[in-house]
Coordinates of C-alpha atoms in Angstrom, one line a residue:
X1 CA 0.0 0.0 0.0
X2 CA 1.4 3.4 -0.9
X3 CA 2.0 6.0 1.8
X4 CA -1.2 7.6 3.0
X5 CA -1.6 11.3 1.9
X6 CA -4.6 13.2 3.2
X7 CA -6.5 16.0 1.5
X8 CA -5.7 19.6 2.5
X9 CA -8.8 19.6 4.7
X10 CA -9.8 16.4 6.5
X11 CA -13.5 15.7 7.5
X12 CA -13.1 12.1 8.6
X13 CA -12.4 11.0 12.2
X14 CA -11.2 7.4 11.6
X15 CA -7.9 8.2 9.9
X16 CA -6.1 5.2 11.3
X17 CA -8.3 3.0 9.1
X18 CA -7.4 4.9 6.0
X19 CA -4.3 2.8 5.7
X20 CA -6.4 0.0 4.2
X21 CA -7.7 2.0 1.3
X22 CA -5.9 3.5 -1.7
X23 CA -5.4 7.2 -2.4
X24 CA -8.3 7.6 -4.8
X25 CA -10.7 6.0 -2.3
X26 CA -9.5 8.3 0.5
X27 CA -10.3 11.4 -1.6
X28 CA -13.8 10.0 -2.6
X29 CA -14.5 9.0 1.0
X30 CA -13.5 12.4 2.3
X31 CA -15.9 14.0 -0.2
X32 CA -18.7 11.7 0.9
X33 CA -18.1 12.6 4.5
X34 CA -18.0 16.3 3.8
X35 CA -21.3 16.0 1.8
X36 CA -22.9 14.1 4.7
X37 CA -21.8 16.7 7.2
X38 CA -23.4 19.4 5.2
X39 CA -26.5 17.2 5.0
X40 CA -26.3 16.7 1.3
X41 CA -27.3 13.1 1.7
X42 CA -28.1 12.3 -1.9
X43 CA -24.7 13.5 -3.1
X44 CA -22.9 11.6 -0.2
X45 CA -24.7 8.3 -0.8
X46 CA -24.1 8.5 -4.6
X47 CA -20.4 8.2 -3.8
X48 CA -20.8 5.3 -1.4
X49 CA -23.1 3.5 -3.8
X50 CA -20.5 3.8 -6.6
X51 CA -17.7 2.1 -4.7
X52 CA -16.9 -1.4 -6.1
X53 CA -17.7 -4.3 -3.7
X54 CA -14.1 -4.8 -2.8
X55 CA -13.9 -1.2 -1.5
X56 CA -17.4 -1.0 -0.1
X57 CA -16.7 -3.7 2.5
X58 CA -13.5 -2.1 3.8
X59 CA -14.1 -1.3 7.5
X60 CA -13.8 2.5 7.3
X61 CA -16.1 2.7 4.3
X62 CA -18.7 0.4 5.9
X63 CA -18.6 2.5 9.1
X64 CA -18.9 5.8 7.4
X65 CA -21.6 4.5 5.0
X66 CA -23.6 3.1 7.9
X67 CA -23.3 6.4 9.9
X68 CA -24.4 8.4 6.9
X69 CA -27.6 6.2 6.5
X70 CA -28.2 6.5 10.3
X71 CA -27.9 10.3 10.1
X72 CA -30.5 10.2 7.3
X73 CA -32.7 7.9 9.4
X74 CA -32.6 5.1 6.8
X75 CA -32.2 2.5 9.5
X76 CA -33.2 -0.6 7.5
X77 CA -30.6 0.1 4.8
X78 CA -28.0 1.0 7.5
X79 CA -28.5 -2.4 9.1
X80 CA -28.0 -4.2 5.8
X81 CA -24.7 -2.3 5.0
X82 CA -23.4 -3.0 8.5
X83 CA -24.3 -6.7 8.4
X84 CA -22.6 -7.1 5.0
X85 CA -19.5 -5.3 6.3
X86 CA -19.3 -7.3 9.5
X87 CA -19.6 -10.6 7.5
X88 CA -16.8 -9.5 5.2
X89 CA -14.7 -8.3 8.2
X90 CA -15.0 -11.6 10.1
X91 CA -14.1 -13.6 6.9
X92 CA -11.0 -11.5 6.2
X93 CA -9.7 -11.1 9.8
X94 CA -10.5 -14.5 11.3
X95 CA -12.8 -13.0 13.9
X96 CA -10.1 -11.5 16.2
X97 CA -12.0 -10.7 19.4
X98 CA -11.0 -7.2 20.3
X99 CA -10.3 -5.7 16.9
X100 CA -11.7 -2.2 17.1
X101 CA -13.7 -2.0 13.8
X102 CA -15.5 -5.2 14.6
X103 CA -16.6 -3.8 18.0
X104 CA -17.8 -0.6 16.3
X105 CA -19.8 -2.6 13.7
X106 CA -21.4 -4.8 16.5
X107 CA -22.3 -1.7 18.5
X108 CA -23.9 0.0 15.5
X109 CA -25.8 -3.1 14.7
X110 CA -27.0 -3.3 18.3
X111 CA -28.5 0.2 18.0
X112 CA -30.0 -0.7 14.6
X113 CA -31.5 -3.9 16.0
X114 CA -33.4 -1.8 18.6
X115 CA -34.5 0.7 16.0
X116 CA -35.7 -1.8 13.4
X117 CA -37.2 -4.6 15.3
X118 CA -37.0 -3.7 19.0
X119 CA -34.5 -6.4 20.0
X120 CA -32.0 -5.2 22.6
X121 CA -29.6 -8.1 23.4
X122 CA -26.9 -7.1 20.9
X123 CA -27.2 -3.5 22.3
X124 CA -26.6 -4.7 25.9
X125 CA -23.8 -7.0 24.8
X126 CA -22.0 -4.2 22.9
X127 CA -22.1 -1.9 25.8
X128 CA -20.5 -4.5 28.1
X129 CA -17.9 -5.3 25.5
X130 CA -17.0 -1.7 25.0
X131 CA -16.6 -1.2 28.8
X132 CA -14.4 -4.2 29.1
X133 CA -12.3 -3.0 26.3
X134 CA -11.9 0.7 27.3
X135 CA -12.5 1.1 31.0
X136 CA -8.8 1.0 32.1
X137 CA -7.4 3.1 29.2
X138 CA -6.1 6.6 30.2
X139 CA -7.9 9.5 28.6
X140 CA -4.7 10.5 26.7
X141 CA -4.3 7.1 25.1
X142 CA -7.6 6.8 23.2
X143 CA -7.3 6.1 19.5
X144 CA -9.8 7.4 16.9
X145 CA -11.5 4.0 16.8
X146 CA -11.9 4.0 20.6
X147 CA -13.3 7.5 20.5
X148 CA -16.0 6.2 18.2
X149 CA -16.6 3.4 20.6
X150 CA -17.0 5.8 23.5
X151 CA -19.6 7.8 21.6
X152 CA -21.6 4.6 20.8
X153 CA -21.3 3.5 24.5
X154 CA -23.1 6.6 25.6
X155 CA -25.5 6.7 22.7
X156 CA -26.8 3.2 23.0
X157 CA -28.4 3.7 26.5
X158 CA -30.6 6.4 25.1
X159 CA -32.2 3.8 22.9
X160 CA -32.4 1.2 25.7
X161 CA -33.9 3.6 28.2
X162 CA -36.9 3.9 26.0
X163 CA -37.0 0.4 24.6
X164 CA -36.2 -1.8 27.6
X165 CA -35.6 0.3 30.8
X166 CA -32.5 2.2 31.8
X167 CA -29.4 -0.1 32.0
X168 CA -26.7 0.4 34.5
X169 CA -23.4 1.5 33.0
X170 CA -20.3 3.1 34.3
X171 CA -18.2 6.1 33.1
X172 CA -15.6 5.7 30.4
X173 CA -13.0 7.0 30.4
X174 CA -12.9 6.7 34.2
X175 CA -13.2 10.0 36.0
X176 CA -11.7 11.3 39.3
X177 CA -13.9 11.1 42.4
X178 CA -16.4 14.0 42.6
X179 CA -15.7 15.1 39.0
X180 CA -18.3 17.6 37.8
X181 CA -17.8 16.3 34.2
X182 CA -18.6 12.8 32.8
X183 CA -15.9 10.8 31.1
X184 CA -17.0 11.8 27.7
X185 CA -16.5 15.5 28.5
X186 CA -12.9 14.8 29.8
X187 CA -12.2 12.9 26.6
X188 CA -13.6 15.7 24.4
X189 CA -11.4 18.2 26.2
X190 CA -8.3 16.1 25.7
X191 CA -9.1 15.8 22.0
X192 CA -9.4 19.5 21.7
X193 CA -6.1 20.1 23.4
X194 CA -4.3 17.7 21.0
X195 CA -5.9 19.2 17.8
X196 CA -8.3 16.3 17.2
X197 CA -11.3 18.6 16.6
X198 CA -13.3 16.3 14.2
X199 CA -13.4 13.7 17.0
X200 CA -14.3 16.3 19.6
X201 CA -17.2 17.5 17.5
X202 CA -18.3 13.9 16.9
X203 CA -18.6 13.5 20.7
X204 CA -20.3 16.8 21.3
X205 CA -24.0 16.0 20.6
X206 CA -23.9 12.8 22.7
X207 CA -22.1 14.7 25.5
X208 CA -24.7 17.5 25.5
X209 CA -27.5 15.0 26.2
X210 CA -25.6 13.9 29.4
X211 CA -25.0 17.4 30.9
X212 CA -27.1 18.6 33.8
X213 CA -28.2 22.1 32.5
X214 CA -28.1 24.6 29.7
X215 CA -25.1 26.4 31.2
X216 CA -23.0 23.3 31.1
X217 CA -24.1 22.7 27.5
X218 CA -23.1 26.2 26.4
X219 CA -19.8 25.8 28.2
X220 CA -19.1 22.6 26.3
X221 CA -20.0 24.1 22.9
X222 CA -18.0 27.3 23.5
X223 CA -15.1 25.2 24.5
X224 CA -15.1 23.4 21.2
X225 CA -15.4 26.6 19.3
X226 CA -12.5 28.2 21.2
X227 CA -10.2 25.4 20.0
X228 CA -10.6 26.2 16.3
X229 CA -7.2 27.8 15.9
X230 CA -5.1 27.9 12.7
X231 CA -3.1 26.2 11.4
X232 CA -5.1 23.0 11.2
X233 CA -6.0 20.3 8.7
X234 CA -9.5 20.1 10.3
X235 CA -12.4 22.0 8.7
X236 CA -12.4 24.9 11.2
X237 CA -15.1 26.8 9.4
X238 CA -17.4 23.8 9.4
X239 CA -16.8 23.1 13.1
X240 CA -17.4 26.7 14.1
X241 CA -20.5 26.8 12.0
X242 CA -21.9 23.6 13.6
X243 CA -21.3 25.0 17.1
X244 CA -22.9 28.3 16.2
X245 CA -26.0 26.5 14.8
X246 CA -26.3 24.4 17.9
X247 CA -26.1 27.6 20.1
X248 CA -28.6 29.4 17.8
X249 CA -31.1 26.6 18.1
X250 CA -30.7 26.6 21.9
X251 CA -31.1 30.3 22.2
X252 CA -34.2 30.1 19.9
X253 CA -35.7 27.4 22.1
X254 CA -35.1 29.7 25.2
X255 CA -36.7 32.7 23.4
X256 CA -33.4 34.6 23.4
X257 CA -33.7 36.6 20.2
X258 CA -30.4 38.5 20.6
X259 CA -28.4 35.3 21.2
X260 CA -30.2 33.5 18.3
X261 CA -29.4 36.3 15.9
X262 CA -25.8 36.6 16.9
X263 CA -25.1 32.9 16.5
X264 CA -27.0 32.7 13.2
X265 CA -24.8 35.5 11.9
X266 CA -21.7 33.6 13.0
X267 CA -23.0 30.3 11.5
X268 CA -23.7 32.0 8.1
X269 CA -20.2 33.4 8.0
X270 CA -18.5 30.2 9.0
X271 CA -20.4 28.0 6.7
X272 CA -20.4 30.3 3.7
X273 CA -19.5 28.4 0.5
X274 CA -17.9 30.0 -2.6
X275 CA -20.3 30.2 -5.6
X276 CA -17.9 28.1 -7.7
X277 CA -17.7 25.3 -5.1
X278 CA -19.2 21.9 -5.9
X279 CA -20.7 21.9 -2.4
X280 CA -23.8 23.5 -1.0
X281 CA -25.2 23.4 2.5
X282 CA -28.5 21.9 3.4
X283 CA -27.2 22.0 7.0
X284 CA -27.3 25.8 7.1
X285 CA -30.7 26.1 5.4
X286 CA -32.4 23.4 7.4
X287 CA -31.1 24.5 10.8
X288 CA -31.9 28.2 10.1
X289 CA -35.5 27.2 9.3
X290 CA -35.8 25.0 12.4
X291 CA -34.4 27.7 14.6
X292 CA -36.9 30.3 13.3
X293 CA -39.7 27.9 14.0
X294 CA -38.4 27.3 17.6
X295 CA -38.0 31.0 18.2
X296 CA -41.6 31.6 17.1
X297 CA -42.8 28.9 19.5
X298 CA -40.8 30.3 22.4
X299 CA -42.4 33.7 21.7
X300 CA -45.9 32.2 21.8
X301 CA -46.6 32.9 18.2
X302 CA -46.9 29.4 16.9
X303 CA -45.8 27.9 14.7
X304 CA -48.8 25.9 13.7
X305 CA -49.2 22.5 11.9
X306 CA -49.1 24.1 8.5
X307 CA -45.7 25.7 9.1
X308 CA -44.3 22.5 10.4
X309 CA -45.7 20.5 7.5
X310 CA -44.1 23.0 5.1
X311 CA -40.8 22.4 6.8
X312 CA -41.3 18.6 6.5
X313 CA -42.0 19.0 2.8
X314 CA -38.7 20.8 2.3
X315 CA -36.8 18.3 4.4
X316 CA -38.2 15.4 2.4
X317 CA -37.2 17.1 -0.8
X318 CA -33.5 17.3 0.3
X319 CA -33.5 13.8 1.8
X320 CA -33.2 14.9 5.5
X321 CA -35.7 12.3 6.8
X322 CA -34.7 12.8 10.4
X323 CA -35.8 16.5 10.2
X324 CA -38.9 15.5 8.2
X325 CA -39.9 13.1 10.9
X326 CA -39.3 15.8 13.6
X327 CA -41.4 18.3 11.7
X328 CA -44.3 15.9 11.1
X329 CA -44.2 15.0 14.8
X330 CA -44.4 18.6 15.7
X331 CA -47.3 19.2 13.3
X332 CA -49.1 16.2 14.7
X333 CA -48.5 17.4 18.3
X334 CA -50.0 20.8 17.5
X335 CA -53.1 19.0 16.2
X336 CA -53.7 16.7 19.1
X337 CA -52.2 18.4 22.2
X338 CA -54.8 19.6 24.7
X339 CA -52.7 22.7 25.3
X340 CA -52.8 23.7 21.6
X341 CA -55.3 26.4 20.5
X342 CA -55.1 24.9 17.0
X343 CA -56.2 21.4 18.1
X344 CA -59.9 22.2 18.3
X345 CA -60.1 23.6 14.8
X346 CA -58.3 20.7 13.0
X347 CA -60.5 18.3 11.2
X348 CA -60.1 14.6 12.0
X349 CA -59.3 13.9 8.3
X350 CA -56.3 16.4 8.4
X351 CA -55.0 14.9 11.7
X352 CA -55.2 11.4 10.3
X353 CA -53.4 12.5 7.1
X354 CA -50.4 13.7 9.1
X355 CA -50.4 10.7 11.4
X356 CA -50.5 8.4 8.4
X357 CA -47.7 10.2 6.6
X358 CA -45.5 10.0 9.7
X359 CA -46.3 6.3 10.1
X360 CA -45.5 5.6 6.5
X361 CA -42.3 7.5 6.7
X362 CA -41.1 5.4 9.6
X363 CA -42.2 2.2 7.9
X364 CA -40.2 3.1 4.8
X365 CA -37.1 4.0 6.8
X366 CA -37.4 0.7 8.8
X367 CA -38.0 2.1 12.3
X368 CA -40.6 0.1 14.1
X369 CA -39.2 1.7 17.3
X370 CA -40.2 5.2 16.2
X371 CA -43.5 4.0 14.8
X372 CA -44.4 2.5 18.2
X373 CA -43.3 5.6 20.1
X374 CA -45.4 7.9 17.9
X375 CA -48.5 5.7 18.2
X376 CA -48.2 5.7 22.0
X377 CA -47.8 9.5 22.0
X378 CA -50.9 9.9 19.9
X379 CA -52.9 7.5 22.0
X380 CA -51.8 9.2 25.2
X381 CA -52.8 12.6 23.9
X382 CA -56.2 11.3 22.8
X383 CA -56.9 9.9 26.3

């Protein structure tokens, strides 16, 4: 294999696995990851789908392909890609027990099992395996593959909490007694200090869900942004833009118009793309639209079901099915919630139309988990 040469700007966070793919594949994979990060899912998946079979089953390609489909909420297809990759990996490596990529694929499949058919055993088993593998490793010794494993270790319980009760799990990396920060926060801070910003950003969403209050969330996000210092091969503008969008959405939800506007201005500048670029940014358009809807809600001015459905239509057009599902759920909530002024004026036929569209979306994406959660919410509101 020739010496690995990376693009000028690197979006991937599993660079140690790039050694098993050739230079042309690295460039294409990086382009696919960049398109995914900007939520240009159709463009990203077109690259993955064009890889020959011998390339498509390489561990890093399988992992990034699976993660792209999960981000788009195409869970059934993600499970098929991961299963195919795991089979090829076992065949080619002899099933070595603690080989990192195999553990990642097993963990992803554990989550996808829960989402697609509600089974939880592989999810529990993966959590236990990750803990056994990583619990004694110092924070400053984590590889990129192990950072992915930590992210999945904290992510999987959010599925199990809803699907089968909250499992007991312990912090990794291990933390000092009385530490105000969970292990994932300590790891994210170490990654920032050592310039591994793509990996730090990868952990951030999962970390935020574990923090006790908004102040801690803002501190974590600002910490990532403050680490975006030149020179770097990491996409600093993208990272800064992502953090600004997260903060803008938080301020919108809190009804802080000034904070929202300031962060949206920062995001627009950080994520600006030259007119002659082959890239665009559904990320900026979608999150701007979402933040405006949340700001209107915080101000008591709506938005109503029609506004949410319009947002769902746009999201479907660009292939952002996660946001489409969120928007349809919000539309349905505004039609059935006892606290909604709109609920009394909505016809049963219109309410059923939205419910059916959401149910069909989850059916097409392969998420029996989300379908069942939505049905319970609708039934609870009705009673």
